[in-house]
Amino acid sequence: MSDIATVRRRRVRSTGLLIGVAIVGGYLLAALFAPWIAPAGPHELNVADALARPSAEHPLGTDDLGRDVLSRLLYAARVDLALGVAAAVTAYVLGTMVGLVSGYAGGWLDLVLTRVMDVVQTMPVIVTIMILLLVIGRGPVGIVVALALAGWVGYARLARGTVLAARNLDYVAAARLAGLGHRRVLLRHVLPNVWTHGVVFLASDIVASVGAIATMGYLGIGLEVSAPEWGRMISAGQAFLATNWWLSVAPGLAIVVLGLGLALVSDGLTDRLTDRLGR
Amino acid sequence: MRRARYLARRVAGVLVTLWGVSLLLFVLLQLQPGGPAEAMLGITATPSQIAALNRELGHDRPLPARYLHYVAGLAHGDLGESVIFGRPVTEVIAAALPTTLKLGAYVLLLSGIATVSLATLAASRRGGPVDHVIRVLPMVGLGMPSFWIAVVLLFLFALRLPVFPAGGLQPGLVGGLRSLFLPAVTLSVVVSAILVRSLRRGLIDTMESDHVTAARARGLTGARLLLGHVLPNAAIPTLTLLSLVSASLLGGAVVVESVFALPGIGQLLVDGFRRHDVPLVMGVALLTAVLVMTVNLLMDVVHALLDPRVGPR
């Protein structure tokens, strides 16, 4: 590819990254400042004003109990984002650690750990989550733990692969020869190579986590609290799809736009990373 | 011979993994607070009821004995009795499985058509606006949870424009094809979103390869070049990807069956979960693992047939 084309492509990509960061930042701000931005409280009932069409007072209308949909959407961002990010980050840390140990140790430990990864990946994520929720329970912590235990394998494989490549590099061998212990070599010399790759994956994994939380909310098998949640809003609105379609479509769009933002971030980061590595 | 040895080793690997899945499910079953009986009967159960059900389930025996009993049951195809249906789990699953398999076949067909045509279109107009759109679309598709795509399709093509039924499975071939169409499209969007990018890449790489140039030099063009020389080679990485997708496809089926009220195993899983029918949930989970492993194995066989280099060196 010509240099000009490369530069142009890179510029398009960094614009994409910028847009992505702006979208994700917007969500974070909305979630953080929901109590100040939202026109009403998430549980404020007004049955007389139920199923109102969008208006200046209620930009996205009201639901069947007369609650302001925009406000609920903003408050739901807190639940979905907090749980989604917490689950993805937990999976990232857990998976990277397991992959690090597995790749660095080798031998029987590596064999056992990769087998465990195979087993976990054999079942669909949603099925694994459901089984874990049966055991752990459906509180916020339970949801985060179940999602993380179902989703760590991708990170572990990524980390393990990077470690296997890094293990034989000269500077790692030099660190060992210099008499450094395994722990120090792992954390100081191998880990810095590993975590950056995981971060790219993390951005797209947050989308998957939020999607899983919303899916469970929609199916009525998710979080057992009264706080508004995007998935539950979609299923609650489904009964009024013929007349008030925005009740279901608005929370769905909230998820889709967040997904798009995170995909742009992930893509942009990949580009930055490969540029830095000179590939 | 080498290929047969390779496949035999893969089958052995699959069996080990399935044993791992069954062990994992057993361990999780034991970890349930209060044991499976208390979890099944709920908080209103009396201690004597719990003790009785625990005895019936063999939960009062020592752990190794329980494990042996569980494995012996599995070996006989006995997955226990469903609490909500009061029938053996295997029977309940066997009744629901055909719906899910039909849905899966439908999805493979639709997503196969969509993936091949979109990827070919993008690869043949590389760098153009069409290519760009086809490359960006999957990003949007992947960000959408499948249940939401389902709800939107339901709204557009069952409510606004009542072309397809809003739910349930109609009898007969035409009825089945009609009622499974929207669910199948939903999942095809997700599957094609993953596959299109990979096949586009594969097509572009293959079109630039020497053997395709040679075929072109011999005067081959159009469909013969594409079907005979480009696609079989370009499809190999995408097939590998498809075996990775099979698990998420099955997960998507769980969700979509619930949205469209289709009587498949996904519906069973969700019902079982809601009403704490542990044997049913565990049975369906084990079945999904078996299905995913079977698809992966099939893909390996196809891969080995398409690519003679496959196998241990």
Coordinates of C-alpha atoms in Angstrom, one line a residue:
Chain A
M1 CA 0.0 0.0 0.0
S2 CA 1.3 3.5 -0.8
D3 CA 2.4 5.8 2.1
I4 CA -0.4 8.2 1.3
A5 CA -3.0 5.5 1.5
T6 CA -1.6 4.3 4.8
V7 CA -1.6 7.8 6.3
R8 CA -5.2 8.3 5.1
R9 CA -6.3 5.0 6.6
R10 CA -4.6 5.8 9.8
R11 CA -6.4 9.1 10.0
V12 CA -9.7 7.5 9.4
R13 CA -8.9 5.0 12.1
S14 CA -7.9 7.6 14.7
T15 CA -11.1 9.6 13.9
G16 CA -12.9 6.3 14.6
L17 CA -11.1 5.9 17.9
L18 CA -12.0 9.5 18.8
I19 CA -15.7 9.0 18.0
G20 CA -15.6 5.7 20.0
V21 CA -14.0 7.4 23.0
A22 CA -16.6 10.2 22.8
I23 CA -19.5 7.8 22.7
V24 CA -18.2 5.7 25.6
G25 CA -17.3 8.8 27.5
G26 CA -20.9 10.1 27.0
Y27 CA -22.3 6.9 28.5
L28 CA -20.0 7.1 31.5
L29 CA -21.0 10.7 32.1
A30 CA -24.7 9.9 31.7
A31 CA -24.4 7.0 34.1
L32 CA -22.4 9.0 36.6
F33 CA -24.6 12.1 36.5
A34 CA -28.0 10.3 36.0
P35 CA -29.6 11.8 39.2
W36 CA -28.8 15.4 37.9
I37 CA -29.6 14.9 34.2
A38 CA -32.7 12.7 34.4
P39 CA -36.0 14.6 34.2
A40 CA -37.5 12.4 36.8
G41 CA -36.7 9.6 39.3
P42 CA -36.5 6.1 37.9
H43 CA -39.4 4.9 40.1
E44 CA -41.6 8.0 40.0
L45 CA -45.1 6.6 39.2
N46 CA -47.8 8.7 37.5
V47 CA -50.5 6.3 36.4
A48 CA -52.6 9.1 35.0
D49 CA -49.9 9.8 32.5
A50 CA -49.2 6.2 31.5
L51 CA -48.0 5.2 28.0
A52 CA -47.6 8.9 27.0
R53 CA -46.1 9.6 23.6
P54 CA -42.8 11.4 23.4
S55 CA -43.1 15.1 24.3
A56 CA -41.1 18.0 25.7
E57 CA -41.9 16.8 29.2
H58 CA -41.1 13.2 28.5
P59 CA -38.6 13.1 25.5
L60 CA -39.0 9.3 25.2
G61 CA -42.6 9.0 26.5
T62 CA -43.7 7.1 29.6
D63 CA -44.1 3.4 30.3
D64 CA -47.3 1.5 31.4
L65 CA -46.9 2.8 34.9
G66 CA -46.3 6.4 33.8
R67 CA -42.6 6.4 34.6
D68 CA -40.4 8.6 32.4
V69 CA -38.5 6.3 30.0
L70 CA -35.5 8.6 29.4
S71 CA -34.9 8.8 33.1
R72 CA -35.1 5.0 33.5
L73 CA -32.8 4.7 30.5
L74 CA -30.2 6.9 32.2
Y75 CA -30.4 5.1 35.5
A76 CA -30.2 1.8 33.8
A77 CA -26.9 2.8 32.3
R78 CA -25.5 2.7 35.8
V79 CA -26.6 -0.9 36.4
D80 CA -25.7 -2.2 33.0
L81 CA -22.4 -0.4 32.6
A82 CA -21.2 -1.0 36.2
L83 CA -22.0 -4.7 36.1
G84 CA -20.7 -5.1 32.5
V85 CA -17.4 -3.4 33.1
A86 CA -16.9 -5.1 36.5
A87 CA -17.5 -8.5 34.9
A88 CA -15.3 -7.9 31.9
V89 CA -12.4 -6.5 34.1
T90 CA -12.7 -9.5 36.5
A91 CA -12.6 -11.9 33.6
Y92 CA -9.6 -10.0 32.2
V93 CA -7.6 -10.1 35.4
L94 CA -8.5 -13.8 36.1
G95 CA -7.9 -14.9 32.6
T96 CA -4.6 -13.1 32.2
M97 CA -3.3 -14.6 35.5
V98 CA -4.3 -18.1 34.6
G99 CA -2.9 -17.8 31.1
L100 CA 0.3 -16.3 32.5
V101 CA 0.8 -19.2 34.9
S102 CA -0.2 -21.8 32.4
G103 CA 2.1 -20.6 29.6
Y104 CA 5.0 -19.9 31.9
A105 CA 4.8 -23.1 34.0
G106 CA 4.3 -25.5 31.1
G107 CA 4.2 -29.2 31.8
W108 CA 1.3 -30.9 33.6
L109 CA -0.1 -27.6 35.1
D110 CA -0.4 -26.1 31.6
L111 CA -2.0 -29.3 30.4
V112 CA -4.6 -29.3 33.1
L113 CA -5.3 -25.6 32.7
T114 CA -5.8 -25.8 29.0
R115 CA -8.1 -28.7 29.4
V116 CA -10.2 -26.7 31.9
M117 CA -10.3 -23.9 29.3
D118 CA -11.5 -26.4 26.7
V119 CA -14.2 -27.6 29.0
V120 CA -15.5 -24.1 29.9
Q121 CA -15.5 -23.1 26.2
T122 CA -17.5 -26.1 25.2
M123 CA -20.8 -24.8 26.6
P124 CA -22.4 -21.6 25.2
V125 CA -21.6 -18.6 27.5
I126 CA -25.2 -18.0 28.4
V127 CA -25.6 -21.7 29.5
T128 CA -22.5 -21.5 31.6
I129 CA -23.8 -18.3 33.2
M130 CA -27.2 -19.8 34.0
I131 CA -25.6 -22.9 35.6
L132 CA -23.3 -20.7 37.7
L133 CA -26.2 -18.4 38.7
L134 CA -28.1 -21.5 40.0
V135 CA -25.3 -22.0 42.4
I136 CA -24.2 -18.5 43.3
G137 CA -27.5 -16.7 43.2
R138 CA -28.7 -13.7 41.3
G139 CA -27.4 -10.7 43.2
P140 CA -25.0 -8.1 41.6
V141 CA -22.0 -10.0 42.9
G142 CA -23.3 -13.3 41.7
I143 CA -23.9 -11.9 38.2
V144 CA -20.4 -10.4 38.0
V145 CA -18.8 -13.6 39.2
A146 CA -20.8 -15.8 36.9
L147 CA -20.0 -13.6 33.9
A148 CA -16.3 -13.6 34.7
L149 CA -16.2 -17.3 35.3
A150 CA -17.9 -17.9 31.9
G151 CA -15.7 -15.3 30.1
W152 CA -12.1 -15.6 31.3
V153 CA -11.0 -18.2 28.8
G154 CA -10.5 -15.8 25.9
Y155 CA -8.0 -13.8 27.9
A156 CA -6.3 -16.8 29.3
R157 CA -5.7 -18.2 25.8
L158 CA -4.4 -14.8 24.6
A159 CA -2.1 -14.4 27.6
R160 CA -0.9 -18.0 27.3
G161 CA 0.0 -17.5 23.6
T162 CA 1.9 -14.3 24.3
V163 CA 3.8 -15.9 27.2
L164 CA 4.8 -18.9 25.1
A165 CA 6.2 -16.5 22.6
A166 CA 7.9 -14.3 25.2
R167 CA 9.3 -17.1 27.3
N168 CA 12.0 -17.9 24.9
L169 CA 13.0 -14.3 24.2
D170 CA 16.5 -13.3 25.2
Y171 CA 15.6 -10.7 27.8
V172 CA 13.4 -13.1 29.7
A173 CA 16.2 -15.7 29.7
A174 CA 18.6 -13.0 30.7
A175 CA 16.4 -12.0 33.6
R176 CA 16.3 -15.7 34.8
L177 CA 20.1 -16.0 34.4
A178 CA 20.5 -12.8 36.4
G179 CA 19.1 -14.8 39.2
L180 CA 15.6 -13.3 39.4
G181 CA 12.8 -15.5 40.8
H182 CA 9.9 -16.8 38.8
R183 CA 7.5 -14.4 40.4
R184 CA 9.5 -11.3 39.5
V185 CA 10.3 -12.5 36.0
L186 CA 6.6 -13.2 35.4
L187 CA 5.3 -9.9 36.8
R188 CA 8.0 -7.5 35.7
H189 CA 9.2 -9.0 32.5
V190 CA 6.5 -11.1 31.0
L191 CA 3.3 -9.5 32.2
P192 CA 3.9 -6.1 30.4
N193 CA 3.9 -7.9 27.1
V194 CA 0.7 -9.7 27.9
W195 CA -1.7 -7.1 29.3
T196 CA -1.8 -4.7 26.3
H197 CA -3.3 -7.4 24.0
G198 CA -5.9 -8.1 26.6
V199 CA -7.0 -4.5 26.8
V200 CA -8.0 -4.5 23.1
F201 CA -10.1 -7.6 23.8
L202 CA -11.5 -6.0 26.9
A203 CA -13.2 -3.2 24.9
S204 CA -15.1 -5.7 22.8
D205 CA -15.7 -7.9 25.8
I206 CA -17.5 -5.2 27.7
V207 CA -20.1 -5.1 24.8
A208 CA -20.5 -8.8 25.2
S209 CA -20.9 -8.5 29.0
V210 CA -23.5 -5.7 28.7
G211 CA -25.3 -7.8 26.1
A212 CA -25.3 -10.8 28.4
I213 CA -26.7 -8.8 31.3
A214 CA -29.4 -7.3 29.1
T215 CA -30.2 -10.7 27.7
M216 CA -30.6 -12.2 31.2
G217 CA -32.7 -9.2 32.2
Y218 CA -34.9 -9.7 29.1
L219 CA -35.4 -13.4 29.8
G220 CA -36.2 -12.6 33.4
I221 CA -33.3 -14.7 34.7
G222 CA -31.0 -11.8 35.6
L223 CA -30.4 -9.4 38.4
E224 CA -33.0 -9.6 41.2
V225 CA -33.2 -5.9 42.2
S226 CA -35.7 -3.2 41.5
A227 CA -33.3 -0.9 39.6
P228 CA -34.1 -0.2 36.0
E229 CA -32.1 -2.3 33.5
W230 CA -32.0 -2.1 29.7
G231 CA -32.9 -5.8 29.1
R232 CA -35.9 -5.7 31.4
M233 CA -37.1 -2.4 29.9
I234 CA -37.1 -4.1 26.5
S235 CA -39.1 -7.1 27.7
A236 CA -41.5 -4.8 29.6
G237 CA -42.1 -2.7 26.5
Q238 CA -42.6 -5.7 24.2
A239 CA -46.3 -5.9 25.2
F240 CA -46.8 -2.4 23.8
L241 CA -44.8 -2.9 20.6
A242 CA -47.8 -2.3 18.3
T243 CA -48.6 1.1 19.8
N244 CA -45.6 2.4 21.8
W245 CA -42.6 0.7 20.0
W246 CA -40.1 3.2 21.4
L247 CA -40.5 1.6 24.8
S248 CA -38.5 -1.4 23.6
V249 CA -36.5 0.2 20.8
A250 CA -35.0 3.0 22.9
P251 CA -33.2 0.8 25.4
G252 CA -32.1 -1.5 22.6
L253 CA -30.6 1.4 20.7
A254 CA -28.8 2.4 23.9
I255 CA -27.1 -1.0 23.9
V256 CA -26.3 -0.9 20.1
V257 CA -24.7 2.6 20.2
L258 CA -22.6 1.6 23.2
G259 CA -21.5 -1.5 21.3
L260 CA -20.6 0.6 18.3
G261 CA -18.6 3.0 20.5
L262 CA -16.7 0.2 22.1
A263 CA -16.1 -1.5 18.8
L264 CA -14.5 1.7 17.4
V265 CA -12.3 2.0 20.5
S266 CA -11.3 -1.6 20.2
D267 CA -10.5 -1.2 16.5
G268 CA -8.6 2.0 17.0
L269 CA -6.6 0.5 19.9
T270 CA -5.7 -2.5 17.7
D271 CA -4.3 -0.1 15.1
R272 CA -2.3 1.9 17.6
L273 CA -0.9 -1.3 19.0
T274 CA 0.1 -2.8 15.7
D275 CA 1.7 0.5 14.7
R276 CA 3.7 0.7 17.9
L277 CA 4.9 -2.9 17.4
G278 CA 6.0 -1.8 13.9
R279 CA 3.9 -4.3 12.0
Chain B
M1 CA -3.7 -43.2 7.5
R2 CA -2.1 -40.1 9.0
R3 CA -5.5 -38.4 8.7
A4 CA -7.3 -41.3 10.3
R5 CA -4.8 -41.2 13.2
Y6 CA -5.4 -37.4 13.5
L7 CA -9.1 -37.8 13.6
A8 CA -8.9 -40.6 16.2
R9 CA -6.9 -38.4 18.4
R10 CA -9.4 -35.6 18.0
V11 CA -12.3 -38.0 19.0
A12 CA -10.3 -39.0 22.1
G13 CA -9.8 -35.3 22.9
V14 CA -13.5 -34.7 22.6
L15 CA -14.3 -37.5 25.0
V16 CA -11.9 -36.2 27.6
T17 CA -13.5 -32.7 27.3
L18 CA -17.0 -34.1 27.6
W19 CA -15.9 -36.0 30.7
G20 CA -14.6 -32.7 32.0
V21 CA -17.9 -31.0 31.3
S22 CA -19.8 -33.8 33.2
L23 CA -17.4 -33.5 36.1
L24 CA -17.8 -29.7 36.2
L25 CA -21.6 -30.1 36.2
F26 CA -21.5 -32.6 39.0
V27 CA -19.2 -30.4 41.2
L28 CA -21.5 -27.4 40.6
L29 CA -24.5 -29.5 41.5
Q30 CA -22.9 -30.5 44.8
L31 CA -21.9 -26.9 45.6
Q32 CA -25.5 -25.7 45.6
P33 CA -26.4 -24.2 49.0
G34 CA -28.4 -26.8 50.9
G35 CA -27.9 -29.4 48.2
P36 CA -30.1 -29.9 45.1
A37 CA -33.2 -30.9 47.1
E38 CA -33.5 -27.7 49.0
A39 CA -32.8 -25.7 45.8
M40 CA -35.5 -27.6 44.0
L41 CA -38.2 -27.4 46.6
G42 CA -37.7 -23.8 47.4
I43 CA -37.8 -22.0 50.8
T44 CA -41.3 -23.2 51.7
A45 CA -40.2 -26.9 52.0
T46 CA -40.1 -28.6 55.4
P47 CA -36.9 -30.3 56.6
S48 CA -38.5 -33.7 56.3
Q49 CA -39.5 -33.0 52.6
I50 CA -35.9 -32.0 51.9
A51 CA -34.5 -35.1 53.6
A52 CA -36.9 -37.3 51.6
L53 CA -36.0 -35.8 48.3
N54 CA -32.3 -35.9 49.1
R55 CA -32.7 -39.6 49.9
E56 CA -34.6 -40.1 46.6
L57 CA -31.8 -38.3 44.7
G58 CA -29.2 -40.3 46.6
H59 CA -27.8 -37.1 48.1
D60 CA -27.5 -38.7 51.6
R61 CA -24.7 -41.0 50.4
P62 CA -21.0 -40.2 50.4
L63 CA -19.6 -38.1 47.6
P64 CA -17.7 -40.8 45.7
A65 CA -20.8 -43.0 45.7
R66 CA -22.8 -40.1 44.4
Y67 CA -20.3 -39.5 41.6
L68 CA -20.3 -43.2 40.6
H69 CA -24.1 -43.2 40.6
Y70 CA -24.1 -40.0 38.4
V71 CA -21.6 -41.4 35.9
A72 CA -23.5 -44.7 35.7
G73 CA -26.7 -42.8 35.0
L74 CA -24.9 -40.8 32.3
A75 CA -23.6 -44.0 30.7
H76 CA -27.1 -45.3 30.5
G77 CA -28.4 -42.0 29.1
D78 CA -30.2 -41.4 32.4
L79 CA -30.2 -37.7 33.3
G80 CA -32.6 -37.9 36.1
E81 CA -36.2 -36.7 36.3
S82 CA -37.4 -33.3 35.4
V83 CA -39.1 -31.6 38.3
I84 CA -41.5 -29.4 36.2
F85 CA -42.5 -32.1 33.7
G86 CA -42.4 -35.1 36.1
R87 CA -40.8 -37.2 33.2
P88 CA -37.2 -38.3 32.5
V89 CA -35.1 -35.4 31.4
T90 CA -33.9 -37.4 28.3
E91 CA -37.6 -37.8 27.2
V92 CA -38.3 -34.1 27.6
I93 CA -35.2 -33.1 25.8
A94 CA -35.8 -35.6 22.9
A95 CA -39.2 -34.0 22.3
A96 CA -37.7 -30.5 22.1
L97 CA -34.4 -31.2 20.3
P98 CA -35.8 -31.4 16.7
T99 CA -37.1 -27.8 16.8
T100 CA -33.7 -26.5 17.8
L101 CA -31.9 -28.6 15.2
K102 CA -34.3 -27.4 12.5
L103 CA -33.6 -23.9 13.6
G104 CA -29.9 -24.5 13.5
A105 CA -30.0 -26.0 10.0
Y106 CA -32.1 -23.0 8.8
V107 CA -29.6 -20.6 10.3
L108 CA -26.6 -22.4 8.6
L109 CA -28.4 -22.2 5.2
L110 CA -29.4 -18.5 5.5
S111 CA -26.1 -17.4 7.0
G112 CA -24.2 -19.4 4.4
I113 CA -26.0 -17.7 1.5
A114 CA -25.6 -14.2 3.2
T115 CA -21.9 -14.7 4.1
V116 CA -20.8 -16.1 0.7
S117 CA -22.7 -13.4 -1.3
L118 CA -21.7 -10.5 0.9
A119 CA -18.0 -11.5 1.1
T120 CA -17.8 -12.1 -2.6
L121 CA -19.4 -8.8 -3.3
A122 CA -17.0 -7.0 -0.9
A123 CA -13.9 -8.8 -2.1
S124 CA -14.6 -8.2 -5.8
R125 CA -15.1 -4.5 -5.2
R126 CA -12.2 -4.1 -2.8
G127 CA -11.7 -0.6 -1.4
G128 CA -14.9 0.7 -2.9
P129 CA -18.0 2.0 -1.1
V130 CA -19.8 -1.3 -1.2
D131 CA -16.8 -3.0 0.4
H132 CA -16.7 -0.4 3.1
V133 CA -20.4 -0.8 3.9
I134 CA -20.0 -4.5 4.1
R135 CA -17.0 -4.2 6.4
V136 CA -18.8 -1.8 8.8
L137 CA -22.1 -3.6 8.9
P138 CA -20.8 -6.5 11.0
M139 CA -19.6 -4.1 13.7
V140 CA -23.2 -2.9 14.1
G141 CA -24.5 -6.5 13.9
L142 CA -22.1 -7.7 16.6
G143 CA -23.0 -4.9 18.9
M144 CA -26.7 -6.0 18.9
P145 CA -27.8 -8.5 21.4
S146 CA -29.7 -11.2 19.5
F147 CA -32.9 -10.8 21.5
W148 CA -33.1 -7.2 20.5
I149 CA -32.7 -8.1 16.8
A150 CA -35.5 -10.6 17.4
V151 CA -37.8 -7.9 19.0
V152 CA -37.2 -5.5 16.1
L153 CA -37.9 -8.2 13.5
L154 CA -41.0 -9.2 15.4
F155 CA -42.2 -5.6 15.4
L156 CA -41.4 -5.0 11.7
F157 CA -42.5 -8.3 10.1
A158 CA -45.1 -9.7 12.5
L159 CA -46.8 -6.6 13.8
R160 CA -46.4 -3.7 11.4
L161 CA -46.3 -6.0 8.3
P162 CA -47.9 -9.2 9.4
V163 CA -46.1 -11.5 7.0
F164 CA -44.8 -14.0 9.6
P165 CA -46.3 -15.4 12.8
A166 CA -45.3 -13.6 16.0
G167 CA -44.4 -16.8 17.8
G168 CA -45.0 -20.5 18.3
L169 CA -44.3 -23.3 15.8
Q170 CA -46.8 -24.0 13.1
P171 CA -47.3 -27.6 11.9
G172 CA -46.3 -28.8 8.4
L173 CA -43.3 -27.9 6.2
V174 CA -44.6 -24.5 5.1
G175 CA -45.8 -23.6 8.5
G176 CA -42.5 -24.6 10.0
L177 CA -40.5 -22.7 7.5
R178 CA -42.6 -19.6 8.0
S179 CA -42.6 -19.7 11.8
L180 CA -38.8 -20.4 12.0
F181 CA -37.9 -17.7 9.4
L182 CA -37.7 -14.7 11.7
P183 CA -35.8 -16.6 14.4
A184 CA -33.4 -18.0 11.8
V185 CA -32.8 -14.5 10.3
T186 CA -32.1 -13.2 13.8
L187 CA -29.4 -15.7 14.4
S188 CA -28.1 -15.5 10.8
V189 CA -27.4 -11.8 11.3
V190 CA -25.2 -12.6 14.3
V191 CA -23.4 -15.5 12.6
S192 CA -22.9 -13.8 9.2
A193 CA -21.5 -10.7 11.1
I194 CA -18.7 -12.9 12.4
L195 CA -18.1 -14.9 9.2
V196 CA -18.2 -12.2 6.5
R197 CA -15.0 -10.4 7.6
S198 CA -13.1 -13.7 7.7
L199 CA -14.3 -15.0 4.3
R200 CA -13.7 -11.6 2.7
R201 CA -10.1 -11.7 3.9
G202 CA -9.8 -15.3 2.7
L203 CA -11.2 -14.5 -0.7
I204 CA -8.8 -11.5 -1.2
D205 CA -5.8 -13.5 -0.1
T206 CA -6.7 -16.4 -2.4
M207 CA -7.5 -14.2 -5.4
E208 CA -3.9 -12.9 -5.2
S209 CA -2.4 -16.4 -4.9
D210 CA -0.4 -18.0 -7.7
H211 CA -2.8 -20.9 -8.4
V212 CA -5.6 -18.5 -9.1
T213 CA -3.4 -16.4 -11.4
A214 CA -2.5 -19.6 -13.1
A215 CA -6.2 -20.6 -13.5
R216 CA -6.9 -17.1 -14.8
A217 CA -4.1 -17.4 -17.3
R218 CA -5.8 -20.6 -18.5
G219 CA -8.8 -18.5 -19.3
L220 CA -11.1 -19.3 -16.4
T221 CA -13.4 -16.5 -15.3
G222 CA -16.5 -15.8 -13.4
A223 CA -18.4 -18.6 -11.5
R224 CA -16.0 -21.4 -12.6
L225 CA -13.0 -19.5 -11.2
L226 CA -14.8 -18.6 -8.0
L227 CA -16.5 -21.9 -7.2
G228 CA -13.7 -24.2 -8.5
H229 CA -10.6 -22.4 -7.4
V230 CA -11.1 -19.5 -5.1
L231 CA -13.9 -20.4 -2.7
P232 CA -12.8 -23.9 -1.5
N233 CA -9.4 -22.4 -0.4
A234 CA -10.8 -19.2 0.9
A235 CA -13.4 -21.0 3.0
I236 CA -11.0 -23.0 5.2
P237 CA -10.3 -20.3 7.8
T238 CA -14.0 -19.4 7.8
L239 CA -15.0 -23.0 8.5
T240 CA -12.6 -23.1 11.5
L241 CA -14.3 -19.9 12.7
L242 CA -17.7 -21.6 12.2
S243 CA -16.8 -24.3 14.7
L244 CA -15.9 -21.5 17.2
V245 CA -19.2 -19.8 16.4
S246 CA -21.3 -23.0 17.0
A247 CA -21.3 -22.4 20.8
S248 CA -22.5 -18.8 20.5
L249 CA -25.1 -19.9 17.9
L250 CA -26.5 -22.4 20.3
G251 CA -26.5 -19.7 23.0
G252 CA -28.3 -17.4 20.6
A253 CA -30.9 -20.2 20.0
V254 CA -31.6 -20.3 23.7
V255 CA -32.5 -16.6 23.6
V256 CA -34.3 -16.5 20.3
E257 CA -36.5 -19.6 21.1
S258 CA -37.7 -17.7 24.2
V259 CA -38.5 -14.5 22.2
F260 CA -40.5 -16.5 19.6
A261 CA -42.0 -19.0 22.0
L262 CA -40.5 -22.0 20.0
P263 CA -40.6 -25.3 21.9
G264 CA -36.9 -26.1 21.6
I265 CA -34.2 -26.9 24.1
G266 CA -33.5 -23.2 24.7
Q267 CA -37.0 -22.7 25.9
L268 CA -36.6 -25.7 28.2
L269 CA -33.4 -24.3 29.6
V270 CA -35.0 -20.9 30.5
D271 CA -38.1 -22.5 31.9
G272 CA -36.0 -25.0 33.9
F273 CA -33.9 -22.2 35.2
R274 CA -36.8 -20.0 36.3
R275 CA -38.5 -22.8 38.1
H276 CA -35.2 -24.3 39.5
D277 CA -35.5 -27.6 37.7
V278 CA -31.9 -28.6 38.3
P279 CA -31.9 -31.9 36.5
L280 CA -33.4 -30.3 33.4
V281 CA -30.9 -27.4 33.4
M282 CA -28.0 -29.8 33.8
G283 CA -29.3 -32.1 31.1
V284 CA -29.7 -29.3 28.6
A285 CA -26.3 -27.9 29.5
L286 CA -24.6 -31.3 28.9
L287 CA -26.5 -31.6 25.6
T288 CA -25.3 -28.2 24.4
A289 CA -21.7 -29.3 25.1
V290 CA -22.2 -32.5 23.2
L291 CA -23.7 -30.6 20.2
V292 CA -20.9 -28.1 20.2
M293 CA -18.3 -30.8 20.3
T294 CA -20.0 -32.7 17.5
V295 CA -20.0 -29.7 15.3
N296 CA -16.4 -29.0 16.0
L297 CA -15.5 -32.6 15.2
L298 CA -17.5 -32.4 11.9
M299 CA -15.7 -29.2 11.0
D300 CA -12.4 -31.0 11.6
V301 CA -13.4 -33.8 9.3
V302 CA -14.4 -31.3 6.6
H303 CA -11.2 -29.4 7.1
A304 CA -9.2 -32.6 6.8
L305 CA -11.0 -33.4 3.6
L306 CA -10.5 -29.9 2.1
D307 CA -6.9 -29.5 3.1
P308 CA -4.6 -32.5 2.7
R309 CA -2.0 -30.8 4.9
V310 CA -4.1 -31.2 8.0
G311 CA -2.9 -33.7 10.5
P312 CA 0.1 -34.3 12.8
R313 CA 3.4 -33.7 11.2

